[in-house]
């Protein structure tokens, strides 16, 4: 599980390229994405979504969060496999549970999402 606070198009593009290099097999890449509504949502999704086989979307615990239904609509313009989660913790736990040992799971889209994922994974 990799955590990255990529919250703009440039950062999303860089992290997507790094994941492709890290795990060349798209079938072994999963993404948990949550974005704040004042960001370039379409651009961030376009930079990330095509590189992942499974994508989970979530609204982070922030008053600025983009709703998961709206984020899912953006994601589904690029990929069909999109799961909506009610919390970052639920998304992390589900993607980890479904993963096989070769899978790489990226959690990104905002620093809020990363902080919540760290807590869900037992970090501080």
Coordinates of C-alpha atoms in Angstrom, one line a residue:
X1 CA 0.0 0.0 0.0
X2 CA 1.5 3.3 -1.1
X3 CA 0.3 6.6 0.2
X4 CA 0.8 9.8 -1.8
X5 CA -0.9 13.2 -1.3
X6 CA -1.0 14.0 -5.0
X7 CA -3.7 16.7 -5.1
X8 CA -3.0 18.4 -8.5
X9 CA -2.6 17.2 -12.1
X10 CA 1.2 17.4 -12.1
X11 CA 1.6 15.3 -9.0
X12 CA -1.1 12.8 -10.1
X13 CA 0.8 12.4 -13.4
X14 CA 4.1 11.8 -11.7
X15 CA 2.7 9.3 -9.2
X16 CA 0.8 7.4 -12.0
X17 CA 4.1 7.1 -14.0
X18 CA 5.9 5.8 -10.9
X19 CA 3.2 3.2 -10.2
X20 CA 3.4 2.0 -13.8
X21 CA 7.2 1.6 -13.5
X22 CA 6.8 -0.1 -10.1
X23 CA 4.1 -2.5 -11.2
X24 CA 4.0 -2.9 -15.0
X25 CA 1.0 -5.3 -14.9
X26 CA -2.1 -3.1 -14.8
X27 CA -4.1 -6.0 -13.4
X28 CA -2.1 -5.7 -10.2
X29 CA -2.7 -2.0 -9.6
X30 CA -5.6 -0.7 -7.5
X31 CA -6.4 2.9 -6.6
X32 CA -8.3 4.5 -3.7
X33 CA -9.0 8.1 -4.6
X34 CA -10.5 11.0 -2.7
X35 CA -10.3 14.6 -3.9
X36 CA -11.3 17.9 -2.5
X37 CA -13.9 19.7 -4.6
X38 CA -11.8 22.8 -5.2
X39 CA -9.1 20.8 -7.1
X40 CA -9.0 20.0 -10.8
X41 CA -10.9 16.8 -10.4
X42 CA -11.3 16.0 -14.1
X43 CA -7.5 16.5 -14.6
X44 CA -6.5 14.4 -11.6
X45 CA -8.8 11.6 -12.6
X46 CA -7.6 11.7 -16.2
X47 CA -4.0 11.4 -15.1
X48 CA -4.6 8.5 -12.7
X49 CA -7.6 6.4 -13.8
X50 CA -6.4 4.8 -17.0
X51 CA -3.5 3.2 -15.2
X52 CA -5.5 1.2 -12.7
X53 CA -7.5 -2.0 -13.0
X54 CA -9.6 -1.4 -9.9
X55 CA -10.6 2.0 -8.5
X56 CA -12.3 2.9 -5.3
X57 CA -13.6 6.3 -4.7
X58 CA -14.3 8.0 -1.4
X59 CA -15.2 11.4 0.1
X60 CA -12.6 12.3 2.7
X61 CA -13.7 13.7 6.1
X62 CA -13.4 17.3 5.0
X63 CA -16.0 19.9 4.4
X64 CA -14.2 20.6 1.1
X65 CA -14.5 17.0 0.0
X66 CA -16.0 16.1 -3.4
X67 CA -18.8 13.5 -2.9
X68 CA -18.0 10.0 -3.8
X69 CA -20.9 9.8 -6.3
X70 CA -19.6 12.8 -8.2
X71 CA -16.1 11.4 -8.2
X72 CA -17.3 8.0 -9.4
X73 CA -19.0 9.8 -12.4
X74 CA -15.6 11.3 -13.3
X75 CA -13.8 7.9 -12.9
X76 CA -16.4 6.0 -15.0
X77 CA -15.5 8.2 -18.0
X78 CA -12.2 6.4 -18.0
X79 CA -12.7 2.9 -16.5
X80 CA -15.7 0.7 -15.7
X81 CA -14.5 -0.9 -12.5
X82 CA -15.3 1.7 -9.9
X83 CA -16.4 1.0 -6.3
X84 CA -17.8 3.7 -4.0
X85 CA -16.8 3.5 -0.3
X86 CA -18.4 5.3 2.6
X87 CA -15.1 6.0 4.3
X88 CA -11.3 5.9 3.6
X89 CA -11.0 3.2 6.2
X90 CA -13.6 1.0 4.5
X91 CA -11.9 1.5 1.1
X92 CA -8.4 0.7 2.4
X93 CA -9.6 -2.4 4.3
X94 CA -11.6 -3.7 1.3
X95 CA -8.9 -3.2 -1.3
X96 CA -6.3 -4.8 1.0
X97 CA -8.7 -7.7 1.6
X98 CA -9.2 -8.2 -2.1
X99 CA -5.5 -7.9 -3.0
X100 CA -3.2 -10.7 -3.9
X101 CA 0.4 -10.5 -2.8
X102 CA 1.6 -9.0 -6.1
X103 CA -0.9 -6.1 -6.0
X104 CA 0.1 -2.5 -5.5
X105 CA -2.6 -0.3 -3.9
X106 CA -2.2 3.5 -4.2
X107 CA -4.1 5.8 -1.9
X108 CA -4.1 9.4 -3.1
X109 CA -5.9 12.5 -4.1
X110 CA -5.5 14.6 -1.0
X111 CA -3.5 14.8 2.2
X112 CA -6.7 14.3 4.1
X113 CA -7.2 10.9 2.4
X114 CA -3.6 9.9 3.1
X115 CA -3.9 10.8 6.8
X116 CA -7.1 8.8 7.1
X117 CA -5.5 5.8 5.3
X118 CA -2.5 5.9 7.7
X119 CA -4.9 5.7 10.6
X120 CA -6.8 2.8 9.0
X121 CA -3.5 1.0 8.4
X122 CA -2.5 1.4 12.1
X123 CA -0.2 4.4 11.7
X124 CA -0.5 7.8 13.3

